Structure formats: structure tokens, C-alpha cells
Amino acid sequence: MTNRRYIASALCVCALLLAALSCTPASAAEAAPRQEVMVSVPLSKLTELQSLISRQELRLNQLQELLSGQSNGLSQQSSSISQLKQELATAKSSLTSSDQIINEQNASLMSLSATLKQEQLRAQKIKRQRLLWQIVAGSVVVYAALK
């Protein structure tokens, strides 16, 4: 709490100095050369203020390093996402190609199945014709034997 009071009082002194300097008329400020104002601040307060500024600068540097690290991490993740998108596009292309090949093979299989069915029907027809001719030949032989 006392640190805050010291900082607040130092800031008030700075603000009063700025206000005093800005209250002078513009013409007087132009005519008169700038004068330096001396402010007496206890050395302990000045040291404390410098220490606080130093700690804040250190903290700022740490935050900047953290932000830089996170930025690098985001860049790497973005790169990974791009790579994964490319791999996904390749996989989709491969899947489309596979689907096309499967469709062609399916059509070929259907064609072969229809051809096989026609061949089976043809084989059955030939078998029936052979059986019919065997019956006719057997009947002719029996008829000839009986006469």
C-alpha cells in the first residue's frame, strides 16, 4: 500500500509540474527561454521508483518473449494445418480414384456375370439338343430292330 502512495505522490508531483509548465501563456513561453525546474525527491523514493520501472520493464520483456513464443507456435500450427489440408485433399483424390476403379470393376463384373449366364444357358440348350438326338437315335435303332 505504501508503494502505491509513493508512486501516486510521484505521479502527482509530475502532473503538477506539467500543469505548471503548461499554464504559462504561449507568448511568454516563446519569449522566455525554458527554465529547468528542480524537484527534490528523496533518494529512497527515486530508487524505489527506478526499481519499479525496472521490474515493469523486465515483466514487459517476459511478456514480449511469451508473445513471440506463442506467435511461433501459432505459425507452426498454421503450417501443420496447411499440411493436413493438403494430405486431406490427396486422400479425397485417392478416394475418388478408388471409387471410379470400383465402379469400373463392378461394371466389368456385371458384364462377366451376364456373359457367364448366357454361356450356361447355351450349355443347357446344347445338352438338351444332344439328349433329344440321343432319344431320336435310340428310337430309330429300336424301330429298326423291331422291324
Tab-separated table of N, CA and C in Angstrom:
chain	number	residue	atom	x	y	z
A	1	MET	N	0.822	-1.183	0.000
A	1	MET	CA	0.000	0.000	0.000
A	1	MET	C	0.869	1.251	0.000
A	2	THR	N	1.965	1.221	0.735
A	2	THR	CA	2.841	2.388	0.797
A	2	THR	C	3.524	2.611	-0.549
A	3	ASN	N	3.818	1.518	-1.261
A	3	ASN	CA	4.413	1.666	-2.593
A	3	ASN	C	3.479	2.440	-3.503
A	4	ARG	N	2.233	2.142	-3.408
A	4	ARG	CA	1.256	2.831	-4.242
A	4	ARG	C	1.177	4.310	-3.886
A	5	ARG	N	1.282	4.610	-2.592
A	5	ARG	CA	1.243	6.009	-2.165
A	5	ARG	C	2.434	6.774	-2.718
A	6	TYR	N	3.592	6.130	-2.667
A	6	TYR	CA	4.801	6.791	-3.177
A	6	TYR	C	4.700	7.018	-4.678
A	7	ILE	N	4.234	6.015	-5.346
A	7	ILE	CA	4.100	6.139	-6.799
A	7	ILE	C	3.059	7.193	-7.135
A	8	ALA	N	1.947	7.169	-6.405
A	8	ALA	CA	0.887	8.151	-6.637
A	8	ALA	C	1.390	9.554	-6.352
A	9	SER	N	2.157	9.707	-5.272
A	9	SER	CA	2.664	11.045	-4.955
A	9	SER	C	3.678	11.496	-6.004
A	10	ALA	N	4.517	10.563	-6.494
A	10	ALA	CA	5.483	10.923	-7.526
A	10	ALA	C	4.759	11.317	-8.806
A	11	LEU	N	3.711	10.603	-9.130
A	11	LEU	CA	2.934	10.942	-10.312
A	11	LEU	C	2.232	12.285	-10.152
A	12	CYS	N	1.748	12.561	-8.934
A	12	CYS	CA	1.097	13.846	-8.678
A	12	CYS	C	2.097	14.982	-8.842
A	13	VAL	N	3.310	14.790	-8.341
A	13	VAL	CA	4.348	15.821	-8.477
A	13	VAL	C	4.625	16.069	-9.950
A	14	CYS	N	4.746	14.970	-10.727
A	14	CYS	CA	4.988	15.116	-12.160
A	14	CYS	C	3.828	15.830	-12.842
A	15	ALA	N	2.618	15.482	-12.466
A	15	ALA	CA	1.442	16.112	-13.052
A	15	ALA	C	1.390	17.591	-12.709
A	16	LEU	N	1.716	17.945	-11.461
A	16	LEU	CA	1.722	19.356	-11.066
A	16	LEU	C	2.777	20.126	-11.846
A	17	LEU	N	3.914	19.491	-12.046
A	17	LEU	CA	4.966	20.155	-12.810
A	17	LEU	C	4.524	20.393	-14.247
A	18	LEU	N	3.914	19.395	-14.823
A	18	LEU	CA	3.428	19.549	-16.193
A	18	LEU	C	2.338	20.612	-16.268
A	19	ALA	N	1.464	20.623	-15.285
A	19	ALA	CA	0.386	21.609	-15.269
A	19	ALA	C	0.962	23.010	-15.109
A	20	ALA	N	1.961	23.146	-14.277
A	20	ALA	CA	2.574	24.466	-14.059
A	20	ALA	C	3.258	24.944	-15.329
A	21	LEU	N	3.896	24.015	-16.025
A	21	LEU	CA	4.581	24.407	-17.246
A	21	LEU	C	3.598	24.753	-18.357
A	22	SER	N	2.484	24.071	-18.389
A	22	SER	CA	1.517	24.318	-19.451
A	22	SER	C	0.649	25.538	-19.174
A	23	CYS	N	0.631	26.043	-17.954
A	23	CYS	CA	-0.196	27.198	-17.608
A	23	CYS	C	0.431	28.509	-18.070
A	24	THR	N	1.685	28.512	-18.397
A	24	THR	CA	2.316	29.756	-18.843
A	24	THR	C	1.752	30.124	-20.197
A	25	PRO	N	1.519	31.377	-20.456
A	25	PRO	CA	0.977	31.802	-21.742
A	25	PRO	C	1.940	31.441	-22.863
A	26	ALA	N	1.398	31.234	-24.036
A	26	ALA	CA	2.190	30.820	-25.181
A	26	ALA	C	3.207	31.888	-25.545
A	27	SER	N	2.803	33.132	-25.504
A	27	SER	CA	3.728	34.208	-25.869
A	27	SER	C	4.872	34.300	-24.873
A	28	ALA	N	4.583	34.115	-23.604
A	28	ALA	CA	5.627	34.164	-22.588
A	28	ALA	C	6.561	32.975	-22.748
A	29	ALA	N	6.007	31.836	-23.150
A	29	ALA	CA	6.818	30.647	-23.340
A	29	ALA	C	7.737	30.839	-24.536
A	30	GLU	N	7.253	31.536	-25.568
A	30	GLU	CA	8.066	31.778	-26.738
A	30	GLU	C	9.144	32.819	-26.451
A	31	ALA	N	8.785	33.847	-25.687
A	31	ALA	CA	9.711	34.941	-25.413
A	31	ALA	C	10.783	34.518	-24.417
A	32	ALA	N	10.381	33.838	-23.364
A	32	ALA	CA	11.334	33.480	-22.315
A	32	ALA	C	11.970	32.147	-22.630
A	33	PRO	N	13.260	32.009	-22.417
A	33	PRO	CA	13.883	30.703	-22.613
A	33	PRO	C	13.369	29.731	-21.567
A	34	ARG	N	13.390	28.473	-21.911
A	34	ARG	CA	12.892	27.438	-20.995
A	34	ARG	C	13.770	27.392	-19.760
A	35	GLN	N	13.098	27.263	-18.653
A	35	GLN	CA	13.828	27.161	-17.386
A	35	GLN	C	13.672	25.756	-16.855
A	36	GLU	N	14.713	25.248	-16.318
A	36	GLU	CA	14.643	23.935	-15.712
A	36	GLU	C	14.109	24.067	-14.313
A	37	VAL	N	13.249	23.134	-13.959
A	37	VAL	CA	12.669	23.141	-12.629
A	37	VAL	C	13.290	22.003	-11.856
A	38	MET	N	13.732	22.285	-10.699
A	38	MET	CA	14.335	21.262	-9.842
A	38	MET	C	13.291	20.791	-8.850
A	39	VAL	N	13.157	19.473	-8.777
A	39	VAL	CA	12.226	18.879	-7.832
A	39	VAL	C	13.044	18.003	-6.917
A	40	SER	N	12.816	18.132	-5.664
A	40	SER	CA	13.570	17.289	-4.733
A	40	SER	C	12.708	16.092	-4.362
A	41	VAL	N	13.283	14.932	-4.611
A	41	VAL	CA	12.619	13.675	-4.295
A	41	VAL	C	13.604	12.891	-3.434
A	42	PRO	N	13.110	12.322	-2.367
A	42	PRO	CA	14.023	11.543	-1.528
A	42	PRO	C	14.658	10.428	-2.353
A	43	LEU	N	15.914	10.151	-2.092
A	43	LEU	CA	16.668	9.140	-2.824
A	43	LEU	C	16.003	7.770	-2.710
A	44	SER	N	15.452	7.464	-1.561
A	44	SER	CA	14.789	6.166	-1.377
A	44	SER	C	13.587	6.039	-2.308
A	45	LYS	N	12.851	7.166	-2.479
A	45	LYS	CA	11.682	7.141	-3.359
A	45	LYS	C	12.129	6.989	-4.810
A	46	LEU	N	13.195	7.712	-5.178
A	46	LEU	CA	13.712	7.619	-6.529
A	46	LEU	C	14.201	6.209	-6.822
A	47	THR	N	14.909	5.627	-5.885
A	47	THR	CA	15.402	4.261	-6.044
A	47	THR	C	14.242	3.285	-6.157
A	48	GLU	N	13.245	3.504	-5.333
A	48	GLU	CA	12.062	2.631	-5.365
A	48	GLU	C	11.347	2.752	-6.709
A	49	LEU	N	11.233	3.986	-7.208
A	49	LEU	CA	10.585	4.214	-8.494
A	49	LEU	C	11.394	3.578	-9.624
A	50	GLN	N	12.714	3.718	-9.573
A	50	GLN	CA	13.571	3.095	-10.580
A	50	GLN	C	13.462	1.575	-10.525
A	51	SER	N	13.400	1.026	-9.323
A	51	SER	CA	13.257	-0.421	-9.150
A	51	SER	C	11.930	-0.892	-9.732
A	52	LEU	N	10.890	-0.130	-9.481
A	52	LEU	CA	9.561	-0.483	-10.009
A	52	LEU	C	9.575	-0.441	-11.538
A	53	ILE	N	10.182	0.608	-12.085
A	53	ILE	CA	10.271	0.713	-13.543
A	53	ILE	C	11.070	-0.448	-14.101
A	54	SER	N	12.158	-0.798	-13.443
A	54	SER	CA	12.997	-1.917	-13.887
A	54	SER	C	12.212	-3.222	-13.865
A	55	ARG	N	11.447	-3.447	-12.794
A	55	ARG	CA	10.642	-4.680	-12.701
A	55	ARG	C	9.567	-4.705	-13.794
A	56	GLN	N	8.974	-3.538	-14.062
A	56	GLN	CA	7.946	-3.471	-15.098
A	56	GLN	C	8.550	-3.718	-16.482
A	57	GLU	N	9.758	-3.195	-16.718
A	57	GLU	CA	10.434	-3.449	-17.987
A	57	GLU	C	10.766	-4.929	-18.135
A	58	LEU	N	11.213	-5.541	-17.047
A	58	LEU	CA	11.513	-6.972	-17.070
A	58	LEU	C	10.252	-7.771	-17.373
A	59	ARG	N	9.175	-7.393	-16.716
A	59	ARG	CA	7.897	-8.080	-16.938
A	59	ARG	C	7.437	-7.882	-18.390
A	60	LEU	N	7.613	-6.676	-18.913
A	60	LEU	CA	7.250	-6.400	-20.298
A	60	LEU	C	8.077	-7.256	-21.248
A	61	ASN	N	9.370	-7.369	-20.989
A	61	ASN	CA	10.229	-8.210	-21.826
A	61	ASN	C	9.790	-9.669	-21.774
A	62	GLN	N	9.444	-10.138	-20.573
A	62	GLN	CA	8.972	-11.524	-20.430
A	62	GLN	C	7.693	-11.732	-21.228
A	63	LEU	N	6.788	-10.774	-21.140
A	63	LEU	CA	5.531	-10.885	-21.880
A	63	LEU	C	5.769	-10.848	-23.384
A	64	GLN	N	6.729	-10.021	-23.824
A	64	GLN	CA	7.049	-9.974	-25.250
A	64	GLN	C	7.636	-11.298	-25.712
A	65	GLU	N	8.501	-11.914	-24.892
A	65	GLU	CA	9.069	-13.217	-25.234
A	65	GLU	C	7.976	-14.278	-25.289
A	66	LEU	N	7.066	-14.220	-24.317
A	66	LEU	CA	5.949	-15.170	-24.302
A	66	LEU	C	5.092	-14.993	-25.546
A	67	LEU	N	4.812	-13.766	-25.907
A	67	LEU	CA	4.007	-13.485	-27.096
A	67	LEU	C	4.728	-13.973	-28.347
A	68	SER	N	6.035	-13.746	-28.396
A	68	SER	CA	6.819	-14.214	-29.545
A	68	SER	C	6.764	-15.736	-29.641
A	69	GLY	N	6.900	-16.411	-28.493
A	69	GLY	CA	6.811	-17.880	-28.471
A	69	GLY	C	5.454	-18.364	-28.932
A	70	GLN	N	4.413	-17.693	-28.467
A	70	GLN	CA	3.067	-18.088	-28.878
A	70	GLN	C	2.860	-17.820	-30.360
A	71	SER	N	3.433	-16.731	-30.850
A	71	SER	CA	3.330	-16.422	-32.276
A	71	SER	C	4.019	-17.505	-33.100
A	72	ASN	N	5.203	-17.937	-32.639
A	72	ASN	CA	5.898	-19.024	-33.338
A	72	ASN	C	5.071	-20.303	-33.290
A	73	GLY	N	4.478	-20.575	-32.142
A	73	GLY	CA	3.627	-21.763	-32.006
A	73	GLY	C	2.445	-21.708	-32.949
A	74	LEU	N	1.837	-20.522	-33.060
A	74	LEU	CA	0.702	-20.368	-33.969
A	74	LEU	C	1.140	-20.549	-35.422
A	75	SER	N	2.329	-20.046	-35.740
A	75	SER	CA	2.839	-20.223	-37.101
A	75	SER	C	3.043	-21.697	-37.407
A	76	GLN	N	3.603	-22.429	-36.450
A	76	GLN	CA	3.816	-23.865	-36.641
A	76	GLN	C	2.486	-24.587	-36.778
A	77	GLN	N	1.519	-24.214	-35.961
A	77	GLN	CA	0.210	-24.860	-36.044
A	77	GLN	C	-0.462	-24.540	-37.375
A	78	SER	N	-0.307	-23.314	-37.840
A	78	SER	CA	-0.864	-22.943	-39.141
A	78	SER	C	-0.220	-23.761	-40.246
A	79	SER	N	1.087	-23.947	-40.142
A	79	SER	CA	1.795	-24.771	-41.123
A	79	SER	C	1.294	-26.210	-41.066
A	80	SER	N	1.100	-26.727	-39.864
A	80	SER	CA	0.580	-28.094	-39.709
A	80	SER	C	-0.814	-28.219	-40.305
A	81	ILE	N	-1.631	-27.213	-40.086
A	81	ILE	CA	-2.993	-27.234	-40.633
A	81	ILE	C	-2.949	-27.241	-42.159
A	82	SER	N	-2.057	-26.427	-42.734
A	82	SER	CA	-1.929	-26.409	-44.200
A	82	SER	C	-1.496	-27.771	-44.715
A	83	GLN	N	-0.544	-28.386	-44.021
A	83	GLN	CA	-0.065	-29.710	-44.435
A	83	GLN	C	-1.186	-30.741	-44.331
A	84	LEU	N	-1.957	-30.674	-43.248
A	84	LEU	CA	-3.066	-31.609	-43.082
A	84	LEU	C	-4.141	-31.398	-44.156
A	85	LYS	N	-4.359	-30.146	-44.543
A	85	LYS	CA	-5.329	-29.867	-45.603
A	85	LYS	C	-4.859	-30.479	-46.924
A	86	GLN	N	-3.554	-30.366	-47.190
A	86	GLN	CA	-3.017	-30.962	-48.416
A	86	GLN	C	-3.164	-32.480	-48.383
A	87	GLU	N	-2.864	-33.076	-47.222
A	87	GLU	CA	-2.996	-34.535	-47.098
A	87	GLU	C	-4.449	-34.953	-47.251
A	88	LEU	N	-5.361	-34.157	-46.711
A	88	LEU	CA	-6.790	-34.458	-46.844
A	88	LEU	C	-7.218	-34.369	-48.305
A	89	ALA	N	-6.726	-33.357	-49.013
A	89	ALA	CA	-7.056	-33.235	-50.433
A	89	ALA	C	-6.518	-34.436	-51.214
A	90	THR	N	-5.303	-34.877	-50.872
A	90	THR	CA	-4.725	-36.048	-51.525
A	90	THR	C	-5.560	-37.290	-51.226
A	91	ALA	N	-5.979	-37.431	-49.966
A	91	ALA	CA	-6.793	-38.581	-49.584
A	91	ALA	C	-8.144	-38.562	-50.317
A	92	LYS	N	-8.736	-37.364	-50.434
A	92	LYS	CA	-10.009	-37.258	-51.151
A	92	LYS	C	-9.829	-37.641	-52.618
A	93	SER	N	-8.742	-37.169	-53.202
A	93	SER	CA	-8.460	-37.501	-54.604
A	93	SER	C	-8.276	-39.007	-54.763
A	94	SER	N	-7.550	-39.602	-53.838
A	94	SER	CA	-7.334	-41.050	-53.879
A	94	SER	C	-8.646	-41.800	-53.709
A	95	LEU	N	-9.486	-41.312	-52.818
A	95	LEU	CA	-10.785	-41.949	-52.593
A	95	LEU	C	-11.657	-41.852	-53.846
A	96	THR	N	-11.643	-40.706	-54.490
A	96	THR	CA	-12.413	-40.535	-55.728
A	96	THR	C	-11.912	-41.486	-56.804
A	97	SER	N	-10.593	-41.585	-56.900
A	97	SER	CA	-9.996	-42.505	-57.879
A	97	SER	C	-10.381	-43.946	-57.563
A	98	SER	N	-10.336	-44.309	-56.283
A	98	SER	CA	-10.717	-45.663	-55.878
A	98	SER	C	-12.178	-45.943	-56.190
A	99	ASP	N	-13.038	-44.958	-55.944
A	99	ASP	CA	-14.458	-45.123	-56.270
A	99	ASP	C	-14.650	-45.364	-57.766
A	100	GLN	N	-13.914	-44.634	-58.573
A	100	GLN	CA	-14.021	-44.805	-60.025
A	100	GLN	C	-13.561	-46.204	-60.428
A	101	ILE	N	-12.455	-46.656	-59.852
A	101	ILE	CA	-11.952	-48.002	-60.173
A	101	ILE	C	-12.960	-49.057	-59.736
A	102	ILE	N	-13.530	-48.882	-58.548
A	102	ILE	CA	-14.527	-49.845	-58.047
A	102	ILE	C	-15.739	-49.872	-58.965
A	103	ASN	N	-16.189	-48.712	-59.417
A	103	ASN	CA	-17.341	-48.657	-60.326
A	103	ASN	C	-17.032	-49.367	-61.646
A	104	GLU	N	-15.808	-49.158	-62.162
A	104	GLU	CA	-15.421	-49.836	-63.404
A	104	GLU	C	-15.363	-51.350	-63.196
A	105	GLN	N	-14.796	-51.781	-62.067
A	105	GLN	CA	-14.719	-53.219	-61.787
A	105	GLN	C	-16.113	-53.809	-61.589
A	106	ASN	N	-16.992	-53.060	-60.968
A	106	ASN	CA	-18.360	-53.522	-60.766
A	106	ASN	C	-19.059	-53.704	-62.114
A	107	ALA	N	-18.864	-52.729	-63.010
A	107	ALA	CA	-19.467	-52.840	-64.343
A	107	ALA	C	-18.890	-54.041	-65.085
A	108	SER	N	-17.581	-54.239	-64.973
A	108	SER	CA	-16.943	-55.387	-65.616
A	108	SER	C	-17.469	-56.695	-65.024
A	109	LEU	N	-17.635	-56.743	-63.726
A	109	LEU	CA	-18.161	-57.943	-63.058
A	109	LEU	C	-19.585	-58.230	-63.510
A	110	MET	N	-20.394	-57.193	-63.644
A	110	MET	CA	-21.769	-57.381	-64.107
A	110	MET	C	-21.770	-57.920	-65.537
A	111	SER	N	-20.877	-57.383	-66.372
A	111	SER	CA	-20.780	-57.847	-67.751
A	111	SER	C	-20.356	-59.316	-67.797
A	112	LEU	N	-19.343	-59.660	-66.999
A	112	LEU	CA	-18.895	-61.054	-66.948
A	112	LEU	C	-19.979	-61.976	-66.418
A	113	SER	N	-20.740	-61.503	-65.444
A	113	SER	CA	-21.825	-62.297	-64.879
A	113	SER	C	-22.898	-62.562	-65.942
A	114	ALA	N	-23.231	-61.552	-66.731
A	114	ALA	CA	-24.224	-61.722	-67.797
A	114	ALA	C	-23.702	-62.684	-68.861
A	115	THR	N	-22.421	-62.553	-69.206
A	115	THR	CA	-21.817	-63.460	-70.195
A	115	THR	C	-21.830	-64.892	-69.682
A	116	LEU	N	-21.496	-65.095	-68.418
A	116	LEU	CA	-21.490	-66.433	-67.810
A	116	LEU	C	-22.896	-67.028	-67.829
A	117	LYS	N	-23.881	-66.222	-67.534
A	117	LYS	CA	-25.259	-66.710	-67.535
A	117	LYS	C	-25.671	-67.137	-68.945
A	118	GLN	N	-25.276	-66.347	-69.947
A	118	GLN	CA	-25.585	-66.713	-71.342
A	118	GLN	C	-24.887	-68.014	-71.725
A	119	GLU	N	-23.651	-68.188	-71.294
A	119	GLU	CA	-22.907	-69.418	-71.587
A	119	GLU	C	-23.564	-70.623	-70.912
A	120	GLN	N	-24.057	-70.440	-69.710
A	120	GLN	CA	-24.732	-71.540	-69.009
A	120	GLN	C	-26.010	-71.925	-69.751
A	121	LEU	N	-26.766	-70.918	-70.177
A	121	LEU	CA	-27.994	-71.194	-70.930
A	121	LEU	C	-27.668	-71.916	-72.240
A	122	ARG	N	-26.611	-71.474	-72.900
A	122	ARG	CA	-26.187	-72.115	-74.151
A	122	ARG	C	-25.774	-73.562	-73.904
A	123	ALA	N	-25.041	-73.795	-72.802
A	123	ALA	CA	-24.612	-75.163	-72.484
A	123	ALA	C	-25.818	-76.050	-72.190
A	124	GLN	N	-26.812	-75.510	-71.481
A	124	GLN	CA	-28.023	-76.294	-71.195
A	124	GLN	C	-28.775	-76.601	-72.490
A	125	LYS	N	-28.830	-75.640	-73.383
A	125	LYS	CA	-29.523	-75.846	-74.659
A	125	LYS	C	-28.837	-76.952	-75.468
A	126	ILE	N	-27.486	-76.902	-75.522
A	126	ILE	CA	-26.738	-77.941	-76.251
A	126	ILE	C	-26.965	-79.306	-75.610
A	127	LYS	N	-26.992	-79.340	-74.274
A	127	LYS	CA	-27.207	-80.602	-73.557
A	127	LYS	C	-28.584	-81.169	-73.898
A	128	ARG	N	-29.602	-80.296	-73.937
A	128	ARG	CA	-30.951	-80.757	-74.271
A	128	ARG	C	-31.021	-81.244	-75.716
A	129	GLN	N	-30.358	-80.520	-76.611
A	129	GLN	CA	-30.356	-80.944	-78.012
A	129	GLN	C	-29.677	-82.305	-78.158
A	130	ARG	N	-28.552	-82.505	-77.469
A	130	ARG	CA	-27.851	-83.781	-77.518
A	130	ARG	C	-28.764	-84.901	-76.991
A	131	LEU	N	-29.425	-84.636	-75.877
A	131	LEU	CA	-30.321	-85.628	-75.288
A	131	LEU	C	-31.469	-85.943	-76.264
A	132	LEU	N	-31.994	-84.916	-76.922
A	132	LEU	CA	-33.071	-85.114	-77.882
A	132	LEU	C	-32.585	-85.991	-79.046
A	133	TRP	N	-31.398	-85.741	-79.570
A	133	TRP	CA	-30.853	-86.532	-80.667
A	133	TRP	C	-30.541	-87.963	-80.216
A	134	GLN	N	-30.145	-88.119	-78.959
A	134	GLN	CA	-29.901	-89.475	-78.455
A	134	GLN	C	-31.221	-90.262	-78.395
A	135	ILE	N	-32.271	-89.549	-77.970
A	135	ILE	CA	-33.585	-90.216	-77.919
A	135	ILE	C	-34.047	-90.579	-79.325
A	136	VAL	N	-33.870	-89.638	-80.266
A	136	VAL	CA	-34.275	-89.899	-81.648
A	136	VAL	C	-33.464	-91.070	-82.204
A	137	ALA	N	-32.128	-91.053	-81.962
A	137	ALA	CA	-31.278	-92.134	-82.479
A	137	ALA	C	-31.665	-93.457	-81.817
A	138	GLY	N	-31.929	-93.433	-80.534
A	138	GLY	CA	-32.341	-94.667	-79.839
A	138	GLY	C	-33.671	-95.170	-80.364
A	139	SER	N	-34.579	-94.249	-80.616
A	139	SER	CA	-35.885	-94.641	-81.154
A	139	SER	C	-35.729	-95.244	-82.540
A	140	VAL	N	-34.844	-94.662	-83.373
A	140	VAL	CA	-34.613	-95.192	-84.719
A	140	VAL	C	-34.007	-96.586	-84.618
A	141	VAL	N	-33.068	-96.796	-83.702
A	141	VAL	CA	-32.448	-98.106	-83.539
A	141	VAL	C	-33.481	-99.119	-83.067
A	142	VAL	N	-34.334	-98.779	-82.103
A	142	VAL	CA	-35.362	-99.690	-81.600
A	142	VAL	C	-36.369	-99.955	-82.720
A	143	TYR	N	-36.754	-98.959	-83.472
A	143	TYR	CA	-37.694	-99.150	-84.559
A	143	TYR	C	-37.111	-100.052	-85.618
A	144	ALA	N	-35.829	-99.832	-85.921
A	144	ALA	CA	-35.178	-100.657	-86.934
A	144	ALA	C	-35.014	-102.076	-86.426
A	145	ALA	N	-34.761	-102.260	-85.156
A	145	ALA	CA	-34.605	-103.606	-84.591
A	145	ALA	C	-35.943	-104.334	-84.548
A	146	LEU	N	-37.001	-103.640	-84.340
A	146	LEU	CA	-38.299	-104.262	-84.261
A	146	LEU	C	-38.854	-104.596	-85.660
A	147	LYS	N	-38.430	-104.035	-86.647
A	147	LYS	CA	-38.940	-104.294	-87.998
A	147	LYS	C	-38.272	-105.377	-88.625
